[in-house]
Coordinates of C-alpha atoms (C1' of nucleotides) in Angstrom, one line a residue:
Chain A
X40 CA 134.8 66.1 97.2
X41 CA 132.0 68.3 97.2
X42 CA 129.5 66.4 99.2
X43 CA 132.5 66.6 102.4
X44 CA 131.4 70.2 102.9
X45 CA 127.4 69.7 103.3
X46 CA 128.5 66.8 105.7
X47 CA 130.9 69.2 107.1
X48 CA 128.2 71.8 107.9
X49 CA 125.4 69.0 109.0
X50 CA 127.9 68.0 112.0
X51 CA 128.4 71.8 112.9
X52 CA 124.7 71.8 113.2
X53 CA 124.3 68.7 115.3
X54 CA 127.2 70.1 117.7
X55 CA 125.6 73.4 117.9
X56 CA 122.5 72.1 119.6
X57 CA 121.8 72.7 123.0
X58 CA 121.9 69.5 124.3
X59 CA 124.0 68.0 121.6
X60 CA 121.2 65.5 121.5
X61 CA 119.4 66.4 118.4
X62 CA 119.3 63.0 116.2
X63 CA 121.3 62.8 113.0
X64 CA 117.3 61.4 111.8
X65 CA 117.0 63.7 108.6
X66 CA 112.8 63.5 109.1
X67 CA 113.6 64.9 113.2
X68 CA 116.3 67.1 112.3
X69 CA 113.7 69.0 109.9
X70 CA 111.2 69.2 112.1
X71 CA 113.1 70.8 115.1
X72 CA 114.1 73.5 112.6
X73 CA 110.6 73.7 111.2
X74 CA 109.3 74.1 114.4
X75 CA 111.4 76.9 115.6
X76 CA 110.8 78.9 112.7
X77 CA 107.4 78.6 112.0
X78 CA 106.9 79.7 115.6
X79 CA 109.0 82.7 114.9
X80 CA 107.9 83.9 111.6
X81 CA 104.7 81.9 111.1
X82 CA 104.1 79.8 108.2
X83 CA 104.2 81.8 104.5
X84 CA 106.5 84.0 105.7
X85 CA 109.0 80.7 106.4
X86 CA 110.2 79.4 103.5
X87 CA 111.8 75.6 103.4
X88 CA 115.3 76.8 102.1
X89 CA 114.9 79.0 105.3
X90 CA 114.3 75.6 107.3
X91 CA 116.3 73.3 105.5
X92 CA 119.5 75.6 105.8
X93 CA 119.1 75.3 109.7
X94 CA 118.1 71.5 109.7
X95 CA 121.5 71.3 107.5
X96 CA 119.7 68.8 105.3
X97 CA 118.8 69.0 101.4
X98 CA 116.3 71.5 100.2
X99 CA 114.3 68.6 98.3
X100 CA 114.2 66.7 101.3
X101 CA 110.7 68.1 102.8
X102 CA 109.1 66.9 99.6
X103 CA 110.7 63.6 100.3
X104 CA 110.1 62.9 103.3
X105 CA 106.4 64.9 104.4
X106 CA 105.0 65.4 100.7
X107 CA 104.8 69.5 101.0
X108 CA 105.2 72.3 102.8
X109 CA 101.6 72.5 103.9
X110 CA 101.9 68.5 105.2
X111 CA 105.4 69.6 106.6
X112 CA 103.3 71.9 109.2
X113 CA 101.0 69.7 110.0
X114 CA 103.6 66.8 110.9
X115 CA 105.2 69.6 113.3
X116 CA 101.6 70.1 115.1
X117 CA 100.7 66.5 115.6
X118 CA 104.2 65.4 117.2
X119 CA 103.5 67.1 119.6
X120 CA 99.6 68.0 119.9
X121 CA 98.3 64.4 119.9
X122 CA 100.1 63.1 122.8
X123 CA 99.4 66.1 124.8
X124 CA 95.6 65.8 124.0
X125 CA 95.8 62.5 124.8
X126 CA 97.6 62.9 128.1
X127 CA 94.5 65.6 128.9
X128 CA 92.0 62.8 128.9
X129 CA 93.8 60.7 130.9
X130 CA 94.5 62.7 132.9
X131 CA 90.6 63.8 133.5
X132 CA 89.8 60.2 133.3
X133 CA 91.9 59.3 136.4
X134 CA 90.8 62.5 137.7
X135 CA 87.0 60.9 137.7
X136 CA 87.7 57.6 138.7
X137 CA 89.4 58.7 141.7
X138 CA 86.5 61.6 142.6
X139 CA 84.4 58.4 142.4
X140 CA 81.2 59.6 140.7
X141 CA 81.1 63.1 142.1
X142 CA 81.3 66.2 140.0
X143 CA 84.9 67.3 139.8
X144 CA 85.9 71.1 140.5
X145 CA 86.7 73.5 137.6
X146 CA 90.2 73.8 139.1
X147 CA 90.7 70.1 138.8
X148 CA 89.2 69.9 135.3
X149 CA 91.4 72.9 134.2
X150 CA 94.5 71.7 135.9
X151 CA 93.9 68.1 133.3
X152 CA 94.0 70.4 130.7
X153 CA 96.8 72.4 131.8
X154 CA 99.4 69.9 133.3
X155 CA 100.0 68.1 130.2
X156 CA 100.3 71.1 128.6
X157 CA 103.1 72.3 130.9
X158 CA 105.1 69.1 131.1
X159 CA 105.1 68.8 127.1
X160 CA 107.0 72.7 127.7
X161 CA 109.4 70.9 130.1
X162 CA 110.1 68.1 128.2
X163 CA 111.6 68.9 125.2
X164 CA 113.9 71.4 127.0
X165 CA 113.6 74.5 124.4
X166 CA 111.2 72.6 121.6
X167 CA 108.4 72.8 123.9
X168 CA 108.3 76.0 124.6
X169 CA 108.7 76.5 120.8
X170 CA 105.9 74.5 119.9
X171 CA 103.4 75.9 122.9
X172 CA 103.9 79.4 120.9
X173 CA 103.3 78.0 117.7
X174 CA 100.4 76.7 118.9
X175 CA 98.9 79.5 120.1
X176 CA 99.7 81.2 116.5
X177 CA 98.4 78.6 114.5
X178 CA 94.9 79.2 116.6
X179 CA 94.6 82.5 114.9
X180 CA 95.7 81.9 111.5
X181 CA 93.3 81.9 108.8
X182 CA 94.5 79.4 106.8
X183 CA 91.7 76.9 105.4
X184 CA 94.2 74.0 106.2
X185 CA 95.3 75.1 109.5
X186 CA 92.2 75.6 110.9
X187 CA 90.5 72.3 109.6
X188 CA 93.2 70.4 110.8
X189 CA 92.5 72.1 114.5
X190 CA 89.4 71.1 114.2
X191 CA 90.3 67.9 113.7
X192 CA 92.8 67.0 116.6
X193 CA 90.8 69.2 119.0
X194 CA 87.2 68.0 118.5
X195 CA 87.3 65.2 120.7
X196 CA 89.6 66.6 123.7
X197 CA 87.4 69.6 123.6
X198 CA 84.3 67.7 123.8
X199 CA 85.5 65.3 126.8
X200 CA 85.9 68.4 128.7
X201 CA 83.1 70.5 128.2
X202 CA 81.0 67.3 129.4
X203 CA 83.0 67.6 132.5
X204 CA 82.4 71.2 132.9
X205 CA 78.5 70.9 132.4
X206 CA 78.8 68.4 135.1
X207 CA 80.9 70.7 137.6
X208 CA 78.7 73.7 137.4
X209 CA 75.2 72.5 136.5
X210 CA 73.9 75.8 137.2
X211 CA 75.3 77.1 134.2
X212 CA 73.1 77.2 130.7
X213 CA 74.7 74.9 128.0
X214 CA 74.9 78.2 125.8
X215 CA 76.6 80.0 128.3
X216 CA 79.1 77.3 129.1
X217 CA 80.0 77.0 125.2
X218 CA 80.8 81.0 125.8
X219 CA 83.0 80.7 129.1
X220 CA 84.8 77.6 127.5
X221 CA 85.4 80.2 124.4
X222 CA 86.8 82.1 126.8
X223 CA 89.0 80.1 128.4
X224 CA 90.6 78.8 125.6
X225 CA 91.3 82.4 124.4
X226 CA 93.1 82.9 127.9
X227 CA 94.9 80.0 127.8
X228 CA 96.2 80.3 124.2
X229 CA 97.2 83.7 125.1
X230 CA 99.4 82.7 128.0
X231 CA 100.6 79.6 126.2
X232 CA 101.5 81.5 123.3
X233 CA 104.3 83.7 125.1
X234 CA 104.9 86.9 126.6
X235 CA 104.9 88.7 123.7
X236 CA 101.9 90.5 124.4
X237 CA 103.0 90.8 128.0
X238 CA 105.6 94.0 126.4
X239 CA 102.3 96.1 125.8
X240 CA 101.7 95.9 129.5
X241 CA 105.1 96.8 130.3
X242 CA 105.9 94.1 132.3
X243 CA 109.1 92.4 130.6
X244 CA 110.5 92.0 134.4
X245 CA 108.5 87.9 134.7
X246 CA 109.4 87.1 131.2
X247 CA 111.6 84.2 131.3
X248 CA 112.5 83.9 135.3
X249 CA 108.5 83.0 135.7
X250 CA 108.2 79.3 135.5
X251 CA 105.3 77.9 134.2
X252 CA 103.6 76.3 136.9
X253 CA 103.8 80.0 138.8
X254 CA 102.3 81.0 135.6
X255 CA 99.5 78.6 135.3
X256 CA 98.6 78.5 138.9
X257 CA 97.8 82.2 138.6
X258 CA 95.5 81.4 135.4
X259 CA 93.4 78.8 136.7
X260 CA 91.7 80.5 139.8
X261 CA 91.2 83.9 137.5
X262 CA 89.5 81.3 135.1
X263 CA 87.3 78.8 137.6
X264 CA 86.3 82.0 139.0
X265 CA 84.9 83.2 135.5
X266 CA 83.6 79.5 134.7
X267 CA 81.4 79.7 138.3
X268 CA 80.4 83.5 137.5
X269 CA 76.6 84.2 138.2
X270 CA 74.3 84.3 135.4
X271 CA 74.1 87.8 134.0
X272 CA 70.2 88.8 134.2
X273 CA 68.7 89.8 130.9
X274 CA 68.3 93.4 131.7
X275 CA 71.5 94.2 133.5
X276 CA 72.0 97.6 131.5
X277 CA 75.6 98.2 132.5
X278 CA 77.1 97.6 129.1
X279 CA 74.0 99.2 127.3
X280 CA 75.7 102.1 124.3
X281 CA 75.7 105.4 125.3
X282 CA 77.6 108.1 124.2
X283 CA 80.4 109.9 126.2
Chain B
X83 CA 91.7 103.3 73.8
X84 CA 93.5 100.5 76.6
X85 CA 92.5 102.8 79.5
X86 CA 88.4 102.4 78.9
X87 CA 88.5 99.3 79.7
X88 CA 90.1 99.1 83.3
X89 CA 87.7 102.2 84.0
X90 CA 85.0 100.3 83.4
X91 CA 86.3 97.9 85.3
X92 CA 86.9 100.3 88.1
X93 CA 83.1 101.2 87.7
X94 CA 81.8 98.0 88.1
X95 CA 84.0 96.9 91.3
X96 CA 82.2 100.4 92.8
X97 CA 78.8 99.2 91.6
X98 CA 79.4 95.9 93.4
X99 CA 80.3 97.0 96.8
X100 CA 77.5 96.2 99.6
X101 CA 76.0 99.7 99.4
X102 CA 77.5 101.6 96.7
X103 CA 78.7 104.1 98.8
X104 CA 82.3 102.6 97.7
X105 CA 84.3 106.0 97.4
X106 CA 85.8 106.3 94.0
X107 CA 89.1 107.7 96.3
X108 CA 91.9 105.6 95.1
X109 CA 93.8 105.1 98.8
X110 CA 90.2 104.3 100.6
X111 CA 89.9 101.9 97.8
X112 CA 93.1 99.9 98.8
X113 CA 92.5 100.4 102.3
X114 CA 89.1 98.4 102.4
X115 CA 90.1 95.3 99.4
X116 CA 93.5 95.4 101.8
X117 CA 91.5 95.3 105.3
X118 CA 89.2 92.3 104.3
X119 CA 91.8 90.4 102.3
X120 CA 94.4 90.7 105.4
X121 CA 91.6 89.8 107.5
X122 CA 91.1 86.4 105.2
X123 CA 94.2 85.3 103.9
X124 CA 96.6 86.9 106.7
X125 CA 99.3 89.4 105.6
X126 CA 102.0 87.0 104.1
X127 CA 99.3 85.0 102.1
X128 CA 98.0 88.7 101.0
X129 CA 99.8 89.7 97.7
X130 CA 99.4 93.0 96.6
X131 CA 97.8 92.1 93.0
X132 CA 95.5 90.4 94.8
X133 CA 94.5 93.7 96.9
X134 CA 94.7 96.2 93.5
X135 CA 92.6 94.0 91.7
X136 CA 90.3 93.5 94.3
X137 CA 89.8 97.2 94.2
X138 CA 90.3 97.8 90.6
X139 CA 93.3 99.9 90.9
X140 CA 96.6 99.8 89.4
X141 CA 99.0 97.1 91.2
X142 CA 101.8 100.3 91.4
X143 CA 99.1 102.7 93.5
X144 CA 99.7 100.6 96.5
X145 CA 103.8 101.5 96.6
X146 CA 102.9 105.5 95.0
X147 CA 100.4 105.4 97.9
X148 CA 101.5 104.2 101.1
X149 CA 105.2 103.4 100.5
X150 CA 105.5 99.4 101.3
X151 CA 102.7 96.8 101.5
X152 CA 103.9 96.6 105.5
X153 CA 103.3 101.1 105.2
X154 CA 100.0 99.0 103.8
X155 CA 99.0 97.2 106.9
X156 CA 100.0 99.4 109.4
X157 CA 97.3 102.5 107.5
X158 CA 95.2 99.6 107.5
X159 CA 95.2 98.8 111.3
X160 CA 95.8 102.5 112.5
X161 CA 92.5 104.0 110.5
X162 CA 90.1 102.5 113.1
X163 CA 92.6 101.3 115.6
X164 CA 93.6 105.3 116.5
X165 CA 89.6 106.4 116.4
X166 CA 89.1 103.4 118.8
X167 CA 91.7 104.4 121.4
X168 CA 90.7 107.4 121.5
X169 CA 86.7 106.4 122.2
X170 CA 88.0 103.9 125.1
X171 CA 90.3 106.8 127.0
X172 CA 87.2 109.1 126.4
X173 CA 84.8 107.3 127.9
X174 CA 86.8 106.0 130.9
X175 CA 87.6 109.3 131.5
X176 CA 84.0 109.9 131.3
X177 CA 83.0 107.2 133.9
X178 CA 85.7 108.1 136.6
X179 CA 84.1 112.0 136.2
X180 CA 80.5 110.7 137.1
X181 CA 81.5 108.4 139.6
X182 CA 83.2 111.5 141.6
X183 CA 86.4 110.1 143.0
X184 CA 85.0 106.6 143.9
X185 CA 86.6 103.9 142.4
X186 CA 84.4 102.2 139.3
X187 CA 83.7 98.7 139.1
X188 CA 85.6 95.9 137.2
X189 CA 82.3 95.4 134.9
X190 CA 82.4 99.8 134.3
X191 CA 85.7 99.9 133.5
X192 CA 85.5 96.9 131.3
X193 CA 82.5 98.5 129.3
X194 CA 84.5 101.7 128.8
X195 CA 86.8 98.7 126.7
X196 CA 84.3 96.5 124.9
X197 CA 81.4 99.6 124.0
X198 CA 84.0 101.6 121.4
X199 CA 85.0 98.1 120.1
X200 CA 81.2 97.3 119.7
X201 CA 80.7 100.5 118.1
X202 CA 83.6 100.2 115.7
X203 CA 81.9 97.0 114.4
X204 CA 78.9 97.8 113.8
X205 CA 79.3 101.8 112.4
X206 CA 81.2 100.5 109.2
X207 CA 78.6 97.5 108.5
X208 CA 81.0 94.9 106.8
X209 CA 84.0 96.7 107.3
X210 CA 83.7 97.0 110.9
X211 CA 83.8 93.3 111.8
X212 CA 86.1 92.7 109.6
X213 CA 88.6 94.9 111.0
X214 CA 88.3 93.2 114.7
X215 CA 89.4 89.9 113.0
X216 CA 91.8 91.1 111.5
X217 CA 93.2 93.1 114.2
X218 CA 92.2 89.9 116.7
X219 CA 94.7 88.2 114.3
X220 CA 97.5 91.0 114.1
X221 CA 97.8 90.3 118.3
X222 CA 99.0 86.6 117.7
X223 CA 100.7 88.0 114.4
X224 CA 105.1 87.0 114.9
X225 CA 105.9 89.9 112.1
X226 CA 108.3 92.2 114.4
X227 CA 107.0 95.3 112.7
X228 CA 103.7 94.4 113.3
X229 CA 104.1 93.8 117.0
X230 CA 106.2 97.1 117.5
X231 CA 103.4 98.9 115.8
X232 CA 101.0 97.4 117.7
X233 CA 102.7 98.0 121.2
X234 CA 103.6 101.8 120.3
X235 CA 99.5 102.1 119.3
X236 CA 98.3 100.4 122.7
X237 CA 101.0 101.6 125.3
X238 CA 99.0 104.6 126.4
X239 CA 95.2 103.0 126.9
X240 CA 96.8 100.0 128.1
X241 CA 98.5 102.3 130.8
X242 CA 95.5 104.2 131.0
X243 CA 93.1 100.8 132.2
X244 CA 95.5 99.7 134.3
X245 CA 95.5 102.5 136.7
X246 CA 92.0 102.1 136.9
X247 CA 91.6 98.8 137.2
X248 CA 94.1 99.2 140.3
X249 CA 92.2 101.3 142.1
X250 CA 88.9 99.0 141.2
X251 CA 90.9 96.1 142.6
X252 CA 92.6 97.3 145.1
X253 CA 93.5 94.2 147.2
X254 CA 95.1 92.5 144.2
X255 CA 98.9 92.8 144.0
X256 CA 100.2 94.3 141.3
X257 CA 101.9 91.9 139.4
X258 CA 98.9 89.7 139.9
X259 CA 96.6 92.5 138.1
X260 CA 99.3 92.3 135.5
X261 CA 99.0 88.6 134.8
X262 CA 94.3 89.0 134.9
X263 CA 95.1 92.3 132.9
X264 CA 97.0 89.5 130.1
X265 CA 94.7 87.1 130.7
X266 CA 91.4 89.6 129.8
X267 CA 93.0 90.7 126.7
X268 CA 93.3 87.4 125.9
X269 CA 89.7 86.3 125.9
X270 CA 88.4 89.9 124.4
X271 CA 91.0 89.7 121.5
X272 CA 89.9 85.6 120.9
X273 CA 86.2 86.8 121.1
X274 CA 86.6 89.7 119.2
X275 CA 88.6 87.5 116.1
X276 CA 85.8 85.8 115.4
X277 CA 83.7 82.4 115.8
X278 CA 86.2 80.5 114.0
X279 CA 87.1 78.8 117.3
X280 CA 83.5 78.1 118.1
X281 CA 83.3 75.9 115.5
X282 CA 85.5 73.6 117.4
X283 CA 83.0 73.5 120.2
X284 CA 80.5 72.7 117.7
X285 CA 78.7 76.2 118.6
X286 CA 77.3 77.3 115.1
X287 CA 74.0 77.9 115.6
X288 CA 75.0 81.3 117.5
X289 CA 77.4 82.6 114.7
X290 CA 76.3 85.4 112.9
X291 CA 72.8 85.8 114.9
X292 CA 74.0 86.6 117.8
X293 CA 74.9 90.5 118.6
X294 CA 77.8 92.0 119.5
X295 CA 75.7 93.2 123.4
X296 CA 75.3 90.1 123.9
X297 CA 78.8 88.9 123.0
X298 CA 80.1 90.8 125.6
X299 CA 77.3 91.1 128.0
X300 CA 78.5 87.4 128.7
X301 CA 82.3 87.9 128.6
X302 CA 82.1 90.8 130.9
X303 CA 81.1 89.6 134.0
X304 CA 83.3 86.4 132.9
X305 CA 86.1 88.8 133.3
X306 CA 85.2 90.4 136.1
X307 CA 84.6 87.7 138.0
X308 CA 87.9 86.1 137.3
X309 CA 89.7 89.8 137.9
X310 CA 87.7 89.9 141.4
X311 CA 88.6 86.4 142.4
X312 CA 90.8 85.6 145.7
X313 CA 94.2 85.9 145.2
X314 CA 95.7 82.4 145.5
X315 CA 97.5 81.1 148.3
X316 CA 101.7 79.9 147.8
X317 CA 100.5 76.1 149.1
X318 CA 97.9 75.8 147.2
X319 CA 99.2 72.4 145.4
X320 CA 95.8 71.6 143.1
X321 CA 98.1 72.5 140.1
X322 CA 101.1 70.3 141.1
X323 CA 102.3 68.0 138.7
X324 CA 101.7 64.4 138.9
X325 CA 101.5 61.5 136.5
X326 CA 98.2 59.9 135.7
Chain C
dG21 C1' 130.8 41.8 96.5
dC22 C1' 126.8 42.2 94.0
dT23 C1' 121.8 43.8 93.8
dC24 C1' 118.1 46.4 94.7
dA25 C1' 115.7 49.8 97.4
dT26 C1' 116.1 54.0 100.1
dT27 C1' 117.9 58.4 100.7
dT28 C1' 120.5 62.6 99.4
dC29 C1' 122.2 65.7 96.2
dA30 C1' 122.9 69.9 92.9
dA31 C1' 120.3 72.0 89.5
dA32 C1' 116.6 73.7 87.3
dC33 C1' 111.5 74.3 86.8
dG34 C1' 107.6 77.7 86.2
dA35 C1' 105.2 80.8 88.9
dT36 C1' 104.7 84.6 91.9
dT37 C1' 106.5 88.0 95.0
dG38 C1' 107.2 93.4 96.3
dT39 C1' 109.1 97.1 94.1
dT40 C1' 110.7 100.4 90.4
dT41 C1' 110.4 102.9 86.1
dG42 C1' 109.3 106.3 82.7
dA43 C1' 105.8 107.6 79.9
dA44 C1' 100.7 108.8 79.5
dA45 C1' 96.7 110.6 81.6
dT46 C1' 94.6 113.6 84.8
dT47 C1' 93.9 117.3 87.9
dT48 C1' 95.2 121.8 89.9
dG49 C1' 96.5 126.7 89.9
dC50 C1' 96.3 130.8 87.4
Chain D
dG5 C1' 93.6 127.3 77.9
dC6 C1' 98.3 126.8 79.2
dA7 C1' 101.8 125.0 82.5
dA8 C1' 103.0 122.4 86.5
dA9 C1' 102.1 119.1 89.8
dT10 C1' 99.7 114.9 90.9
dT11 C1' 98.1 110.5 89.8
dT12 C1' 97.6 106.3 86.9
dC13 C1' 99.3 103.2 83.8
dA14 C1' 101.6 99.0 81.4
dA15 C1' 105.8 96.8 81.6
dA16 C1' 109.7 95.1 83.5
dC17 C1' 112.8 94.4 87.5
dA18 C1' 115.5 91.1 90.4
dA19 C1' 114.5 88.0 94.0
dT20 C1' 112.3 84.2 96.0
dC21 C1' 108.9 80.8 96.3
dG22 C1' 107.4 75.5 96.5
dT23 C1' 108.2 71.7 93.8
dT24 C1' 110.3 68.4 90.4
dT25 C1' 114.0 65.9 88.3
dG26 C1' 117.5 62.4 87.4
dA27 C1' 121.8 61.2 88.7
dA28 C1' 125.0 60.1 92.7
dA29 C1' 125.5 58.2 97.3
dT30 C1' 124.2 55.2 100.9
dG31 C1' 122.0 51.4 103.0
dA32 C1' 120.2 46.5 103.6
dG33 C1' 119.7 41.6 102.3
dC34 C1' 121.8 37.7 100.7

DNA sequence: GCTCATTTCAAACGATTGTTTGAAATTTGC
DNA sequence: GCAAATTTCAAACAATCGTTTGAAATGAGC
């Protein structure tokens, strides 16, 4: 029959997986694939014939199961992103409690964003790391939907934390702090997002050997020490234009 | 006759433009519809009738012009990305002249980076800014030929910084500089790309106010003071993982 | 073992994509 | 003002896109 060979190919596709855990769940199975390969070609240049071929599953079966393509991306974000946002204010929560009233250090506050961050990248042995770059991709992609839907399942992580902040370095203007928290996040999405740009510096020798705690212990100290900064004064003229 | 009318039309897409001073030079034409198109839609999501209507030429003077609509993107990128280069390697040079042998300072060496950036965006009034987003989205951009150009148009300044900052920061190891080197580029390119972020953290009010000095007055000595900061020691377990 | 709801399937839908073509229009060199 | 090269044009190219369809296959409840 025809239907023998699809099946056929399907249990290739299981078996090939790494762990040859990946669930025979149709609705999983497409998002694993969609995962990966948004994260490697980013979403309009990723078609779903391109996804369903490696999910081994039906091309109509997207539009069964998430409603669109557009829907399809979003379900791949929010697996993952709302447990891990979740986990972050926890995390700071327990973080609080235990410092007992007292202001908390920007290391500690950064690590409560970090460490959940990290173990989602261990967890799901290769999806994780898959979906930390896709991440950091879909924070510069211009698409309306994208970026609402950001907005959306970051605005109440991100405002738990700058509270924090304010209260960790109250020497800092509110205005600056919404700056230096810009700032971080643009680090941090960086470094999350994979050492791509690491080739421009020439330095493919720590690509996959560095793990990520190594990696992330590096960037929190280079980012508390920017957070706790001293206030520029207005007429520091150092980055005034001039012509060379 | 049938070619009247897209004249006019060609006529009154110059008229529009911001200061009129829209050259009636076919290829400039394409490059600034393509440069604030990419910039909004992205390049996949950027077709190429959208571009040659946008500048009221014919759909085939992209493919008679530059070759491909990627031949497109890369003329788009390398028209301001080459002049800016350029400025940067310039002006450092011009820096380590005056200071006479002595190393410069993180904050000197980062202005020789941010001023030509600065300048870029605001010499071309709308273009300018435009063209950091859109380059500020190119970096997170998975597109293999947009990467490789990318690399190939950064190896030498990149190289270029790094020596310096090296001898500004000469007590941090090298593959440490490596990692703060990754990390500033990541917080310049996210500030650069625009506010979109800042609209997570609820930061409107500065948006389109605020100058570009001031932009980076603040994420200079951010930078600097996270390049500068101790180097941090193997034990330090602050980072470690732990459940809440 | 029948029934009904859920899921999967091959096939086709209309629309849009980047690119090519060859003739018309325009500019350039003399 | 003619001839040759350059540029613009409308039209069509084959390919791919996301989505829809209605029938076949599979599952659960009784």
């Amino acid at each position: 029959m025809a239907s023998s060979n699809v099946q056929r190919l399907a249990r290739a596709a299981e078996n090939s997986a790494e762990k040859s855990a990946e669930p025979a769940d149709t609705k999983s199975r497409i998002l694993d694939a969609a995962e990966e390969l948004f994260m490697e070609h980013g979403f309009e240049a990723t078609s779903l014939r391109l996804i369903t071929t490696a999910a081994a599953v039906n091309l109509a079966a997207v539009n069964y199961h998430f409603g669109s393509k557009e829907e399809l991306f979003q379900a791949v974000l929010t697996r993952r992103l709302d447990p891990m946002n979740r986990d972050r204010m926890q995390l700071l929560s327990s973080y609080e409690a235990a410092a007992g009233g007292k202001p908390l250090t920007c290391e500690k506050i950064l690590a409560a964003m970090f460490i959940p961050a990290m173990k989602l990248a261990r967890d799901h042995e290769q999806g994780g790391k898959n979906f930390l770059r896709l991440l950091g991709r879909a924070y510069a992609d211009p698409a309306p939907f994208i970026r609402e839907f950001l907005s959306n399942q970051y605005s109440e992580m991100i405002a738990r934390f700058r509270t924090a902040f304010s209260n960790a370095l109250p020497h800092v203007p509110r205005e600056e702090l919404s700056w230096r928290l810009h700032y971080v996040m643009g680090a941090l999405s960086y470094t999350l997002a994979g050492a791509d740009v690491l080739k421009v510096f020439g330095q493919y020798h720590l690509d996959e050997a560095t793990n990520d705690e190594l990696l992330l212990r590096r960037l929190a100290p280079f980012l508390a020490a920017g957070l706790r900064a001293p206030i520029p004064a207005e007429d520091d003229g150092y980055l005034q234009f001039q012509e060379a």
